PDB file of C-alpha atoms in Angstrom:
ATOM      1  CA  UNK A   1      44.288  -9.771  28.532  1.00 46.00           C
ATOM      2  CA  UNK A   2      41.688  -9.895  25.697  1.00 50.00           C
ATOM      3  CA  UNK A   3      40.172  -6.973  23.881  1.00 51.00           C
ATOM      4  CA  UNK A   4      36.862  -5.852  25.346  1.00 49.00           C
ATOM      5  CA  UNK A   5      34.248  -5.061  22.735  1.00 48.00           C
ATOM      6  CA  UNK A   6      31.183  -3.024  23.522  1.00 50.00           C
ATOM      7  CA  UNK A   7      27.805  -4.755  23.312  1.00 48.00           C
ATOM      8  CA  UNK A   8      26.283  -4.494  19.844  1.00 53.00           C
ATOM      9  CA  UNK A   9      22.860  -4.807  18.355  1.00 56.00           C
ATOM     10  CA  UNK A  10      22.298  -8.546  18.431  1.00 60.00           C
ATOM     11  CA  UNK A  11      19.782  -8.490  15.609  1.00 63.00           C
ATOM     12  CA  UNK A  12      21.314 -10.394  12.702  1.00 76.00           C
ATOM     13  CA  UNK A  13      22.315  -8.208   9.774  1.00 78.00           C
ATOM     14  CA  UNK A  14      19.931 -10.037   7.428  1.00 82.00           C
ATOM     15  CA  UNK A  15      16.972  -9.346   9.760  1.00 83.00           C
ATOM     16  CA  UNK A  16      17.908  -5.652   9.971  1.00 87.00           C
ATOM     17  CA  UNK A  17      18.179  -5.526   6.196  1.00 88.00           C
ATOM     18  CA  UNK A  18      14.700  -7.064   5.802  1.00 91.00           C
ATOM     19  CA  UNK A  19      13.277  -4.613   8.340  1.00 93.00           C
ATOM     20  CA  UNK A  20      14.861  -1.665   6.497  1.00 94.00           C
ATOM     21  CA  UNK A  21      13.498  -2.907   3.182  1.00 94.00           C
ATOM     22  CA  UNK A  22      10.012  -3.284   4.683  1.00 93.00           C
ATOM     23  CA  UNK A  23      10.107   0.249   6.156  1.00 94.00           C
ATOM     24  CA  UNK A  24      11.162   1.631   2.777  1.00 95.00           C
ATOM     25  CA  UNK A  25       8.360  -0.187   0.960  1.00 93.00           C
ATOM     26  CA  UNK A  26       5.706   0.954   3.431  1.00 91.00           C
ATOM     27  CA  UNK A  27       7.020   4.532   3.346  1.00 94.00           C
ATOM     28  CA  UNK A  28       7.021   4.501  -0.465  1.00 92.00           C
ATOM     29  CA  UNK A  29       3.364   3.466  -0.605  1.00 88.00           C
ATOM     30  CA  UNK A  30       2.405   6.102   1.955  1.00 90.00           C
ATOM     31  CA  UNK A  31       4.321   8.807   0.041  1.00 91.00           C
ATOM     32  CA  UNK A  32       2.753   7.860  -3.296  1.00 87.00           C
ATOM     33  CA  UNK A  33      -0.721   7.870  -1.761  1.00 85.00           C
ATOM     34  CA  UNK A  34      -0.186  11.232  -0.029  1.00 89.00           C
ATOM     35  CA  UNK A  35       2.095  13.155  -2.401  1.00 90.00           C
ATOM     36  CA  UNK A  36       1.706  11.494  -5.804  1.00 88.00           C
ATOM     37  CA  UNK A  37       4.526  10.528  -8.143  1.00 89.00           C
ATOM     38  CA  UNK A  38       5.980  14.021  -8.500  1.00 89.00           C
ATOM     39  CA  UNK A  39       6.246  14.529  -4.739  1.00 92.00           C
ATOM     40  CA  UNK A  40       7.588  11.072  -3.950  1.00 92.00           C
ATOM     41  CA  UNK A  41      11.336  10.960  -4.331  1.00 94.00           C
ATOM     42  CA  UNK A  42      13.783   8.421  -2.954  1.00 95.00           C
ATOM     43  CA  UNK A  43      14.990  11.075  -0.478  1.00 95.00           C
ATOM     44  CA  UNK A  44      11.452  11.742   0.800  1.00 96.00           C
ATOM     45  CA  UNK A  45      10.816   8.013   1.215  1.00 96.00           C
ATOM     46  CA  UNK A  46      14.161   7.420   2.938  1.00 96.00           C
ATOM     47  CA  UNK A  47      13.477  10.236   5.390  1.00 96.00           C
ATOM     48  CA  UNK A  48      10.009   8.907   6.156  1.00 96.00           C
ATOM     49  CA  UNK A  49      11.418   5.400   6.649  1.00 96.00           C
ATOM     50  CA  UNK A  50      14.141   6.726   8.931  1.00 96.00           C
ATOM     51  CA  UNK A  51      17.032   5.522   6.783  1.00 95.00           C
ATOM     52  CA  UNK A  52      19.720   7.223   4.728  1.00 94.00           C
ATOM     53  CA  UNK A  53      19.330   7.806   1.014  1.00 94.00           C
ATOM     54  CA  UNK A  54      22.311   5.506   0.511  1.00 93.00           C
ATOM     55  CA  UNK A  55      20.569   2.707   2.396  1.00 93.00           C
ATOM     56  CA  UNK A  56      17.477   3.231   0.259  1.00 95.00           C
ATOM     57  CA  UNK A  57      19.527   3.053  -2.930  1.00 94.00           C
ATOM     58  CA  UNK A  58      21.318  -0.042  -1.661  1.00 94.00           C
ATOM     59  CA  UNK A  59      17.956  -1.836  -1.557  1.00 95.00           C
ATOM     60  CA  UNK A  60      16.408  -0.115  -4.594  1.00 96.00           C
ATOM     61  CA  UNK A  61      18.912   1.295  -7.103  1.00 95.00           C
ATOM     62  CA  UNK A  62      16.306   3.353  -8.975  1.00 92.00           C
ATOM     63  CA  UNK A  63      13.163   5.254  -8.122  1.00 91.00           C
ATOM     64  CA  UNK A  64      11.205   2.928 -10.413  1.00 89.00           C
ATOM     65  CA  UNK A  65      12.583  -0.116  -8.559  1.00 91.00           C
ATOM     66  CA  UNK A  66      11.449   1.340  -5.239  1.00 93.00           C
ATOM     67  CA  UNK A  67       7.912   2.272  -6.214  1.00 87.00           C
ATOM     68  CA  UNK A  68       7.051  -0.788  -8.284  1.00 87.00           C
ATOM     69  CA  UNK A  69       8.398  -3.003  -5.482  1.00 90.00           C
ATOM     70  CA  UNK A  70       6.366  -1.024  -2.944  1.00 87.00           C
ATOM     71  CA  UNK A  71       3.078  -1.450  -4.787  1.00 80.00           C
ATOM     72  CA  UNK A  72       3.832  -5.136  -5.384  1.00 85.00           C
ATOM     73  CA  UNK A  73       4.712  -5.672  -1.720  1.00 85.00           C
ATOM     74  CA  UNK A  74       1.506  -4.149  -0.425  1.00 78.00           C
ATOM     75  CA  UNK A  75      -0.549  -5.968  -3.068  1.00 80.00           C
ATOM     76  CA  UNK A  76       0.944  -9.242  -1.833  1.00 83.00           C
ATOM     77  CA  UNK A  77       0.177  -8.296   1.777  1.00 80.00           C
ATOM     78  CA  UNK A  78      -3.418  -7.511   0.835  1.00 77.00           C
ATOM     79  CA  UNK A  79      -3.748 -10.780  -1.091  1.00 79.00           C
ATOM     80  CA  UNK A  80      -2.510 -12.683   1.940  1.00 80.00           C
ATOM     81  CA  UNK A  81      -5.013 -10.852   4.142  1.00 76.00           C
ATOM     82  CA  UNK A  82      -7.838 -11.626   1.693  1.00 77.00           C
ATOM     83  CA  UNK A  83      -6.938 -15.318   1.714  1.00 79.00           C
ATOM     84  CA  UNK A  84      -7.320 -15.417   5.498  1.00 79.00           C
ATOM     85  CA  UNK A  85     -10.761 -13.776   5.542  1.00 73.00           C
ATOM     86  CA  UNK A  86     -13.269 -15.908   7.375  1.00 71.00           C
ATOM     87  CA  UNK A  87     -15.948 -16.677   4.825  1.00 65.00           C
ATOM     88  CA  UNK A  88     -19.058 -14.904   6.080  1.00 75.00           C
ATOM     89  CA  UNK A  89     -21.123 -14.930   2.944  1.00 84.00           C
ATOM     90  CA  UNK A  90     -20.834 -13.173  -0.352  1.00 88.00           C
ATOM     91  CA  UNK A  91     -21.831  -9.755   0.961  1.00 88.00           C
ATOM     92  CA  UNK A  92     -18.788  -9.710   3.255  1.00 88.00           C
ATOM     93  CA  UNK A  93     -16.568 -10.927   0.428  1.00 89.00           C
ATOM     94  CA  UNK A  94     -17.853  -8.230  -1.948  1.00 91.00           C
ATOM     95  CA  UNK A  95     -17.265  -5.580   0.738  1.00 90.00           C
ATOM     96  CA  UNK A  96     -13.727  -6.864   1.383  1.00 87.00           C
ATOM     97  CA  UNK A  97     -12.912  -6.827  -2.329  1.00 88.00           C
ATOM     98  CA  UNK A  98     -14.217  -3.266  -2.664  1.00 89.00           C
ATOM     99  CA  UNK A  99     -12.098  -2.252   0.337  1.00 86.00           C
ATOM    100  CA  UNK A 100      -9.014  -3.243  -1.670  1.00 83.00           C
ATOM    101  CA  UNK A 101      -9.711  -0.317  -3.971  1.00 85.00           C
ATOM    102  CA  UNK A 102     -10.474   2.382  -1.433  1.00 84.00           C
ATOM    103  CA  UNK A 103      -7.339   2.510   0.702  1.00 79.00           C
ATOM    104  CA  UNK A 104      -3.783   3.809   0.440  1.00 79.00           C
ATOM    105  CA  UNK A 105      -2.635   0.916  -1.758  1.00 78.00           C
ATOM    106  CA  UNK A 106      -5.115   1.851  -4.461  1.00 83.00           C
ATOM    107  CA  UNK A 107      -4.166   5.536  -4.205  1.00 84.00           C
ATOM    108  CA  UNK A 108      -0.495   4.610  -4.514  1.00 83.00           C
ATOM    109  CA  UNK A 109      -1.158   2.260  -7.432  1.00 83.00           C
ATOM    110  CA  UNK A 110      -3.224   4.934  -9.150  1.00 87.00           C
ATOM    111  CA  UNK A 111      -0.348   7.417  -8.872  1.00 87.00           C
ATOM    112  CA  UNK A 112       2.007   4.807 -10.291  1.00 85.00           C
ATOM    113  CA  UNK A 113      -0.378   4.112 -13.211  1.00 87.00           C
ATOM    114  CA  UNK A 114      -0.579   7.803 -14.072  1.00 88.00           C
ATOM    115  CA  UNK A 115       3.212   8.123 -13.944  1.00 88.00           C
ATOM    116  CA  UNK A 116       3.601   4.992 -16.093  1.00 87.00           C
ATOM    117  CA  UNK A 117       1.296   6.449 -18.729  1.00 90.00           C
ATOM    118  CA  UNK A 118       3.828   9.275 -19.219  1.00 88.00           C
ATOM    119  CA  UNK A 119       7.171   7.621 -18.505  1.00 85.00           C
ATOM    120  CA  UNK A 120       8.356   5.058 -21.031  1.00 87.00           C
ATOM    121  CA  UNK A 121      10.789   3.390 -18.602  1.00 83.00           C
ATOM    122  CA  UNK A 122       8.060   2.806 -16.025  1.00 85.00           C
ATOM    123  CA  UNK A 123       5.235   1.723 -18.356  1.00 89.00           C
ATOM    124  CA  UNK A 124       6.235  -1.909 -19.049  1.00 90.00           C
ATOM    125  CA  UNK A 125       7.045  -2.595 -15.393  1.00 87.00           C
ATOM    126  CA  UNK A 126       3.773  -1.203 -14.105  1.00 87.00           C
ATOM    127  CA  UNK A 127       1.750  -2.891 -16.858  1.00 89.00           C
ATOM    128  CA  UNK A 128       3.276  -6.274 -16.022  1.00 89.00           C
ATOM    129  CA  UNK A 129       2.785  -5.706 -12.296  1.00 86.00           C
ATOM    130  CA  UNK A 130      -0.847  -4.658 -12.733  1.00 86.00           C
ATOM    131  CA  UNK A 131      -1.574  -7.702 -14.916  1.00 90.00           C
ATOM    132  CA  UNK A 132      -0.080 -10.036 -12.305  1.00 88.00           C
ATOM    133  CA  UNK A 133      -1.880  -8.372  -9.386  1.00 86.00           C
ATOM    134  CA  UNK A 134      -5.125  -8.396 -11.383  1.00 89.00           C
ATOM    135  CA  UNK A 135      -4.867 -12.135 -12.101  1.00 92.00           C
ATOM    136  CA  UNK A 136      -4.120 -12.902  -8.459  1.00 90.00           C
ATOM    137  CA  UNK A 137      -6.999 -10.746  -7.204  1.00 90.00           C
ATOM    138  CA  UNK A 138      -9.342 -12.471  -9.659  1.00 94.00           C
ATOM    139  CA  UNK A 139      -8.211 -15.929  -8.457  1.00 93.00           C
ATOM    140  CA  UNK A 140      -8.748 -14.956  -4.835  1.00 90.00           C
ATOM    141  CA  UNK A 141     -12.167 -13.478  -5.613  1.00 92.00           C
ATOM    142  CA  UNK A 142     -13.220 -16.714  -7.346  1.00 93.00           C
ATOM    143  CA  UNK A 143     -12.140 -18.733  -4.300  1.00 90.00           C
ATOM    144  CA  UNK A 144     -13.787 -16.456  -1.748  1.00 90.00           C
ATOM    145  CA  UNK A 145     -17.026 -16.242  -3.709  1.00 92.00           C
ATOM    146  CA  UNK A 146     -16.992 -20.004  -4.282  1.00 91.00           C
ATOM    147  CA  UNK A 147     -17.618 -19.274  -7.933  1.00 93.00           C
ATOM    148  CA  UNK A 148     -17.639 -22.037 -10.529  1.00 95.00           C
ATOM    149  CA  UNK A 149     -15.852 -20.559 -13.538  1.00 94.00           C
ATOM    150  CA  UNK A 150     -16.844 -23.523 -15.690  1.00 95.00           C
ATOM    151  CA  UNK A 151     -20.356 -22.028 -15.766  1.00 95.00           C
ATOM    152  CA  UNK A 152     -20.951 -19.514 -18.570  1.00 95.00           C
ATOM    153  CA  UNK A 153     -20.839 -15.910 -17.384  1.00 94.00           C
ATOM    154  CA  UNK A 154     -19.188 -16.612 -14.027  1.00 95.00           C
ATOM    155  CA  UNK A 155     -15.764 -15.304 -15.024  1.00 95.00           C
ATOM    156  CA  UNK A 156     -17.337 -12.137 -16.391  1.00 96.00           C
ATOM    157  CA  UNK A 157     -19.433 -11.693 -13.241  1.00 95.00           C
ATOM    158  CA  UNK A 158     -16.351 -11.864 -11.019  1.00 95.00           C
ATOM    159  CA  UNK A 159     -14.381  -9.548 -13.313  1.00 95.00           C
ATOM    160  CA  UNK A 160     -17.325  -7.135 -13.442  1.00 94.00           C
ATOM    161  CA  UNK A 161     -17.328  -7.052  -9.654  1.00 94.00           C
ATOM    162  CA  UNK A 162     -13.609  -6.204  -9.594  1.00 94.00           C
ATOM    163  CA  UNK A 163     -14.050  -3.540 -12.274  1.00 94.00           C
ATOM    164  CA  UNK A 164     -16.940  -2.038 -10.289  1.00 93.00           C
ATOM    165  CA  UNK A 165     -14.763  -2.059  -7.152  1.00 92.00           C
ATOM    166  CA  UNK A 166     -12.019  -0.189  -9.024  1.00 91.00           C
ATOM    167  CA  UNK A 167     -14.584   2.378 -10.170  1.00 91.00           C
ATOM    168  CA  UNK A 168     -15.755   2.870  -6.591  1.00 91.00           C
ATOM    169  CA  UNK A 169     -12.116   3.354  -5.612  1.00 89.00           C
ATOM    170  CA  UNK A 170     -11.758   6.082  -8.233  1.00 90.00           C
ATOM    171  CA  UNK A 171     -14.927   7.791  -6.989  1.00 88.00           C
ATOM    172  CA  UNK A 172     -13.453   7.772  -3.489  1.00 87.00           C
ATOM    173  CA  UNK A 173     -10.195   9.498  -4.493  1.00 85.00           C
ATOM    174  CA  UNK A 174     -11.593  13.017  -4.417  1.00 84.00           C
ATOM    175  CA  UNK A 175     -14.365  12.703  -1.838  1.00 87.00           C
ATOM    176  CA  UNK A 176     -15.375  10.285   0.873  1.00 86.00           C
ATOM    177  CA  UNK A 177     -17.928   8.112  -0.865  1.00 82.00           C
ATOM    178  CA  UNK A 178     -18.582   5.723   2.036  1.00 87.00           C
ATOM    179  CA  UNK A 179     -22.365   6.104   2.361  1.00 88.00           C
ATOM    180  CA  UNK A 180     -23.092   5.637  -1.345  1.00 89.00           C
ATOM    181  CA  UNK A 181     -20.498   2.881  -1.591  1.00 90.00           C
ATOM    182  CA  UNK A 182     -22.236   0.849   1.149  1.00 90.00           C
ATOM    183  CA  UNK A 183     -25.505   0.884  -0.825  1.00 92.00           C
ATOM    184  CA  UNK A 184     -23.753  -0.026  -4.075  1.00 92.00           C
ATOM    185  CA  UNK A 185     -21.865  -2.871  -2.376  1.00 92.00           C
ATOM    186  CA  UNK A 186     -25.098  -4.280  -0.935  1.00 92.00           C
ATOM    187  CA  UNK A 187     -26.756  -4.182  -4.366  1.00 93.00           C
ATOM    188  CA  UNK A 188     -23.758  -5.726  -6.108  1.00 90.00           C
ATOM    189  CA  UNK A 189     -23.549  -8.459  -3.470  1.00 92.00           C
ATOM    190  CA  UNK A 190     -27.177  -9.369  -4.235  1.00 92.00           C
ATOM    191  CA  UNK A 191     -26.494  -9.330  -7.994  1.00 92.00           C
ATOM    192  CA  UNK A 192     -23.366 -11.459  -7.596  1.00 92.00           C
ATOM    193  CA  UNK A 193     -25.251 -13.893  -5.354  1.00 90.00           C
ATOM    194  CA  UNK A 194     -28.003 -14.272  -7.967  1.00 90.00           C
ATOM    195  CA  UNK A 195     -25.533 -14.646 -10.823  1.00 91.00           C
ATOM    196  CA  UNK A 196     -23.365 -17.230  -9.071  1.00 90.00           C
ATOM    197  CA  UNK A 197     -26.123 -19.411  -7.599  1.00 83.00           C
TER     198      UNK A 197
END
């Protein structure tokens, strides 16, 4: 007579590993946005993700690995979402780009930037990540705005829009700036439209 084995979770190990990694990344972003760098430890993230600290360290050996990967992961998710936006005119595109800088990802990235300014081991990683995310966001903005960067001033117009969006994100960190932001976005959309036509 053969050995009877109890039924097991039929989810392949690789799929479970990917799901655990994703939960850790999402929990890390949420912790950074809510608690800042000082309050976001690997243990806090693991608990929020519902995994052991050992499982967290299996996927991300260091705290820096975890948080830079988390910000990169969410930035990639946002970029993918931006690419799928139905083009509804430049005003909608400007509003969508500004939204990138007013949510939890921006808060998490901001906390990571502040930490990187004081921690030598984190600085080069965050600087490289921010440069890469910035280039990708610029490329997507150019596509969505249907901007012709061969025209003088177009590149600067798009970059100015992204810099303005980041500034609006900073203004929103301490207080809800939604009403003022809507008016600024409408004005900037008109300016961008004029500059790019």
